[in-house]
Amino acid sequence: MLVDTVAKHVDAIAQLEQRYALVVDVETNGLDAFGVNQICGVGISTLEGDTHYFPVRHQQGYNLPYNCIEELLALLGAMDTLIGYNIKFDLRFLEKEGLEPRPNQTWVDVIVMMRLIEPSTVKDLDLTSTITRVFGAEHAAYDKETKKYLRSNKWNKDFSMAPSDILGPYCEQDTYWTYKLYMEALNKINATQQN
């Protein structure tokens, strides 16, 4: 089973190598990238909306061998563009793991893009609020439901305690909706430049 899972993730990394840009999101066991906290998994979305989750330090469920994450970090370092929602958080943890961003690599923070297109009266720019505002509450329900489940099991402060098969789909949804918000914001920003 684990051999098949690893092979599936190795194949996914090989397919992702053909992209020029990826959406990235990390799940961690805390918020302090400069302290003892670490990544427990990395979510990826392509600009076509294909998603993957790479678990590395879950206390329950399966984890990939660390060399798979090293390959993923090399792939992310080679990308022309990395996109994220509050990407500075993700980049701090990824760099701690060994990501070596290139000087000419572009990092796009979708939260900044949303600030450019949202009315100035909008104060809540977190991912869940933004998904709700732009696409509807039903599309953000995954976030609320998963976080409620994590709280009920006392996994909400340390996501590594959650099984990878619970946190993985959640992280994939985060990357998918970040991709959707990126495309929405990019189209609106580009439309203003054509006028």
mmCIF file of C-alpha atoms in Angstrom:
data_model
loop_
_atom_site.group_PDB
_atom_site.id
_atom_site.type_symbol
_atom_site.label_atom_id
_atom_site.label_comp_id
_atom_site.label_asym_id
_atom_site.label_seq_id
_atom_site.Cartn_x
_atom_site.Cartn_y
_atom_site.Cartn_z
ATOM 1 C CA MET A 1 0.000 0.000 0.000
ATOM 2 C CA LEU A 2 2.701 2.520 1.027
ATOM 3 C CA VAL A 3 4.801 1.541 -2.021
ATOM 4 C CA ASP A 4 1.836 2.373 -4.295
ATOM 5 C CA THR A 5 1.231 5.633 -2.433
ATOM 6 C CA VAL A 6 4.876 6.677 -2.758
ATOM 7 C CA ALA A 7 4.873 5.751 -6.465
ATOM 8 C CA LYS A 8 1.725 7.855 -6.989
ATOM 9 C CA HIS A 9 3.390 10.871 -5.369
ATOM 10 C CA VAL A 10 6.636 10.387 -7.317
ATOM 11 C CA ASP A 11 4.563 10.302 -10.527
ATOM 12 C CA ALA A 12 2.754 13.476 -9.417
ATOM 13 C CA ILE A 13 6.080 15.266 -8.875
ATOM 14 C CA ALA A 14 7.228 14.194 -12.361
ATOM 15 C CA GLN A 15 4.016 15.580 -13.897
ATOM 16 C CA LEU A 16 4.320 18.829 -11.935
ATOM 17 C CA GLU A 17 7.842 19.379 -13.307
ATOM 18 C CA GLN A 18 6.275 20.318 -16.636
ATOM 19 C CA ARG A 19 4.491 23.345 -15.109
ATOM 20 C CA TYR A 20 5.820 26.882 -14.871
ATOM 21 C CA ALA A 21 3.649 27.906 -11.885
ATOM 22 C CA LEU A 22 2.107 26.104 -8.923
ATOM 23 C CA VAL A 23 -0.147 27.023 -6.025
ATOM 24 C CA VAL A 24 1.327 25.920 -2.702
ATOM 25 C CA ASP A 25 -0.024 25.604 0.852
ATOM 26 C CA VAL A 26 1.641 24.078 3.895
ATOM 27 C CA GLU A 27 0.095 22.431 6.934
ATOM 28 C CA THR A 28 2.159 22.684 10.098
ATOM 29 C CA ASN A 29 2.295 21.635 13.735
ATOM 30 C CA GLY A 30 2.245 25.300 14.826
ATOM 31 C CA LEU A 31 2.653 28.844 13.583
ATOM 32 C CA ASP A 32 6.267 29.605 14.507
ATOM 33 C CA ALA A 33 8.404 29.005 11.424
ATOM 34 C CA PHE A 34 11.458 30.385 13.216
ATOM 35 C CA GLY A 35 11.093 28.077 16.230
ATOM 36 C CA VAL A 36 10.421 24.369 16.677
ATOM 37 C CA ASN A 37 7.341 24.142 14.441
ATOM 38 C CA GLN A 38 7.578 22.142 11.215
ATOM 39 C CA ILE A 39 5.645 21.240 8.105
ATOM 40 C CA CYS A 40 3.507 18.119 8.375
ATOM 41 C CA GLY A 41 2.384 18.263 4.728
ATOM 42 C CA VAL A 42 2.472 20.285 1.528
ATOM 43 C CA GLY A 43 -0.496 20.876 -0.762
ATOM 44 C CA ILE A 44 -0.113 21.742 -4.434
ATOM 45 C CA SER A 45 -2.548 22.857 -7.126
ATOM 46 C CA THR A 46 -1.824 23.365 -10.788
ATOM 47 C CA LEU A 47 -3.301 26.302 -12.679
ATOM 48 C CA GLU A 48 -5.790 23.810 -14.107
ATOM 49 C CA GLY A 49 -7.049 22.931 -10.616
ATOM 50 C CA ASP A 50 -5.388 19.500 -10.212
ATOM 51 C CA THR A 51 -4.459 19.039 -6.553
ATOM 52 C CA HIS A 52 -2.008 16.889 -4.587
ATOM 53 C CA TYR A 53 -1.049 16.492 -0.944
ATOM 54 C CA PHE A 54 2.384 15.362 0.197
ATOM 55 C CA PRO A 55 2.286 14.213 3.869
ATOM 56 C CA VAL A 56 5.586 14.114 5.691
ATOM 57 C CA ARG A 57 5.163 14.326 9.495
ATOM 58 C CA HIS A 58 1.700 13.144 10.485
ATOM 59 C CA GLN A 59 1.426 11.239 13.740
ATOM 60 C CA GLN A 60 -1.411 9.160 12.229
ATOM 61 C CA GLY A 61 -1.938 7.861 8.717
ATOM 62 C CA TYR A 62 0.772 7.558 6.120
ATOM 63 C CA ASN A 63 3.811 9.741 5.513
ATOM 64 C CA LEU A 64 6.047 9.858 2.488
ATOM 65 C CA PRO A 65 9.743 9.160 2.820
ATOM 66 C CA TYR A 66 11.547 12.457 3.290
ATOM 67 C CA ASN A 67 13.331 12.149 -0.061
ATOM 68 C CA CYS A 68 9.939 12.692 -1.750
ATOM 69 C CA ILE A 69 9.627 16.024 0.058
ATOM 70 C CA GLU A 70 13.205 16.889 -0.920
ATOM 71 C CA GLU A 71 12.238 16.257 -4.558
ATOM 72 C CA LEU A 72 9.144 18.417 -4.090
ATOM 73 C CA LEU A 73 11.242 21.232 -2.583
ATOM 74 C CA ALA A 74 13.636 21.062 -5.539
ATOM 75 C CA LEU A 75 10.646 21.232 -7.886
ATOM 76 C CA LEU A 76 9.218 24.264 -6.071
ATOM 77 C CA GLY A 77 12.617 25.953 -6.188
ATOM 78 C CA ALA A 78 12.758 25.417 -9.960
ATOM 79 C CA MET A 79 9.287 26.861 -10.649
ATOM 80 C CA ASP A 80 9.053 30.241 -12.400
ATOM 81 C CA THR A 81 6.138 31.222 -10.139
ATOM 82 C CA LEU A 82 4.821 30.111 -6.764
ATOM 83 C CA ILE A 83 1.331 31.249 -5.760
ATOM 84 C CA GLY A 84 -0.183 31.132 -2.292
ATOM 85 C CA TYR A 85 -2.677 32.710 0.043
ATOM 86 C CA ASN A 86 -0.506 34.624 2.523
ATOM 87 C CA ILE A 87 2.463 32.999 0.822
ATOM 88 C CA LYS A 88 5.055 34.496 3.167
ATOM 89 C CA PHE A 89 3.845 32.049 5.857
ATOM 90 C CA ASP A 90 4.279 29.078 3.510
ATOM 91 C CA LEU A 91 7.647 30.277 2.206
ATOM 92 C CA ARG A 92 9.094 30.633 5.709
ATOM 93 C CA PHE A 93 8.308 27.001 6.478
ATOM 94 C CA LEU A 94 9.405 25.771 3.039
ATOM 95 C CA GLU A 95 12.716 27.605 3.317
ATOM 96 C CA LYS A 96 13.228 26.093 6.768
ATOM 97 C CA GLU A 97 12.813 22.659 5.131
ATOM 98 C CA GLY A 98 15.412 23.482 2.465
ATOM 99 C CA LEU A 99 13.590 25.298 -0.329
ATOM 100 C CA GLU A 100 16.065 27.468 -2.184
ATOM 101 C CA PRO A 101 14.096 30.131 -4.053
ATOM 102 C CA ARG A 102 15.835 31.581 -7.091
ATOM 103 C CA PRO A 103 16.432 35.347 -7.244
ATOM 104 C CA ASN A 104 14.285 35.659 -10.387
ATOM 105 C CA GLN A 105 11.456 33.462 -9.084
ATOM 106 C CA THR A 106 8.085 35.188 -8.814
ATOM 107 C CA TRP A 107 6.007 34.776 -5.666
ATOM 108 C CA VAL A 108 2.370 35.788 -5.915
ATOM 109 C CA ASP A 109 0.321 36.417 -2.787
ATOM 110 C CA VAL A 110 -3.372 36.056 -3.619
ATOM 111 C CA ILE A 111 -4.361 37.908 -0.437
ATOM 112 C CA VAL A 112 -2.641 41.012 -1.878
ATOM 113 C CA MET A 113 -4.437 40.517 -5.196
ATOM 114 C CA MET A 114 -7.755 40.283 -3.350
ATOM 115 C CA ARG A 115 -7.000 43.533 -1.506
ATOM 116 C CA LEU A 116 -6.539 45.183 -4.927
ATOM 117 C CA ILE A 117 -9.967 44.145 -6.199
ATOM 118 C CA GLU A 118 -12.098 44.145 -3.017
ATOM 119 C CA PRO A 119 -13.834 47.278 -1.758
ATOM 120 C CA SER A 120 -11.858 49.052 0.955
ATOM 121 C CA THR A 121 -14.704 48.340 3.402
ATOM 122 C CA VAL A 122 -13.887 44.600 3.324
ATOM 123 C CA LYS A 123 -11.886 43.784 6.456
ATOM 124 C CA ASP A 124 -11.928 39.966 6.534
ATOM 125 C CA LEU A 125 -9.455 38.741 3.946
ATOM 126 C CA ASP A 126 -8.795 35.299 5.409
ATOM 127 C CA LEU A 127 -9.215 32.462 2.921
ATOM 128 C CA THR A 128 -12.567 31.201 4.239
ATOM 129 C CA SER A 129 -14.168 34.663 4.294
ATOM 130 C CA THR A 130 -12.853 35.411 0.821
ATOM 131 C CA ILE A 131 -14.106 32.121 -0.651
ATOM 132 C CA THR A 132 -17.511 32.818 0.930
ATOM 133 C CA ARG A 133 -17.654 36.361 -0.437
ATOM 134 C CA VAL A 134 -16.511 35.492 -3.958
ATOM 135 C CA PHE A 135 -17.948 32.017 -4.579
ATOM 136 C CA GLY A 136 -20.561 31.434 -1.838
ATOM 137 C CA ALA A 137 -20.720 29.850 1.616
ATOM 138 C CA GLU A 138 -21.256 26.336 0.260
ATOM 139 C CA HIS A 139 -17.756 26.395 -1.257
ATOM 140 C CA ALA A 140 -16.143 27.418 2.036
ATOM 141 C CA ALA A 141 -18.028 24.780 4.048
ATOM 142 C CA TYR A 142 -15.112 22.312 3.803
ATOM 143 C CA ASP A 143 -12.978 24.687 5.887
ATOM 144 C CA LYS A 144 -15.513 25.161 8.663
ATOM 145 C CA GLU A 145 -16.406 21.458 8.797
ATOM 146 C CA THR A 146 -12.784 20.293 8.863
ATOM 147 C CA LYS A 147 -11.763 22.822 11.514
ATOM 148 C CA LYS A 148 -14.741 21.783 13.664
ATOM 149 C CA TYR A 149 -13.650 18.140 13.337
ATOM 150 C CA LEU A 150 -10.045 19.052 14.184
ATOM 151 C CA ARG A 151 -11.200 20.980 17.294
ATOM 152 C CA SER A 152 -13.400 18.086 18.431
ATOM 153 C CA ASN A 153 -10.329 15.820 18.392
ATOM 154 C CA LYS A 154 -8.007 18.471 19.904
ATOM 155 C CA TRP A 155 -5.884 18.491 16.720
ATOM 156 C CA ASN A 156 -6.508 22.162 15.896
ATOM 157 C CA LYS A 157 -3.300 23.501 17.505
ATOM 158 C CA ASP A 158 -1.043 20.816 16.018
ATOM 159 C CA PHE A 159 -2.154 19.644 12.586
ATOM 160 C CA SER A 160 0.439 16.855 12.588
ATOM 161 C CA MET A 161 -1.825 15.032 15.075
ATOM 162 C CA ALA A 162 -4.559 14.764 12.422
ATOM 163 C CA PRO A 163 -4.398 11.738 10.126
ATOM 164 C CA SER A 164 -3.000 12.517 6.686
ATOM 165 C CA ASP A 165 -6.211 11.258 5.055
ATOM 166 C CA ILE A 166 -8.169 13.949 6.971
ATOM 167 C CA LEU A 167 -5.770 16.861 6.558
ATOM 168 C CA GLY A 168 -4.736 16.033 2.987
ATOM 169 C CA PRO A 169 -8.136 16.665 1.357
ATOM 170 C CA TYR A 170 -8.504 19.837 3.451
ATOM 171 C CA CYS A 171 -5.148 21.165 2.258
ATOM 172 C CA GLU A 172 -5.958 20.236 -1.340
ATOM 173 C CA GLN A 173 -9.177 22.255 -1.064
ATOM 174 C CA ASP A 174 -7.165 25.225 0.233
ATOM 175 C CA THR A 175 -4.883 25.060 -2.803
ATOM 176 C CA TYR A 176 -7.804 24.582 -5.189
ATOM 177 C CA TRP A 177 -9.697 27.612 -3.875
ATOM 178 C CA THR A 178 -6.503 29.662 -3.809
ATOM 179 C CA TYR A 179 -6.096 28.804 -7.498
ATOM 180 C CA LYS A 180 -9.728 29.823 -8.182
ATOM 181 C CA LEU A 181 -9.282 33.128 -6.317
ATOM 182 C CA TYR A 182 -6.004 33.758 -8.141
ATOM 183 C CA MET A 183 -7.705 33.330 -11.528
ATOM 184 C CA GLU A 184 -10.651 35.516 -10.457
ATOM 185 C CA ALA A 185 -8.373 38.302 -9.210
ATOM 186 C CA LEU A 186 -6.009 38.045 -12.182
ATOM 187 C CA ASN A 187 -8.887 38.405 -14.656
ATOM 188 C CA LYS A 188 -10.236 41.464 -12.839
ATOM 189 C CA ILE A 189 -6.815 43.084 -12.562
ATOM 190 C CA ASN A 190 -6.089 42.418 -16.238
ATOM 191 C CA ALA A 191 -9.480 43.890 -17.212
ATOM 192 C CA THR A 192 -8.607 47.167 -15.491
ATOM 193 C CA GLN A 193 -5.382 47.404 -17.489
ATOM 194 C CA GLN A 194 -7.252 47.079 -20.791
ATOM 195 C CA ASN A 195 -9.364 50.192 -20.151
#
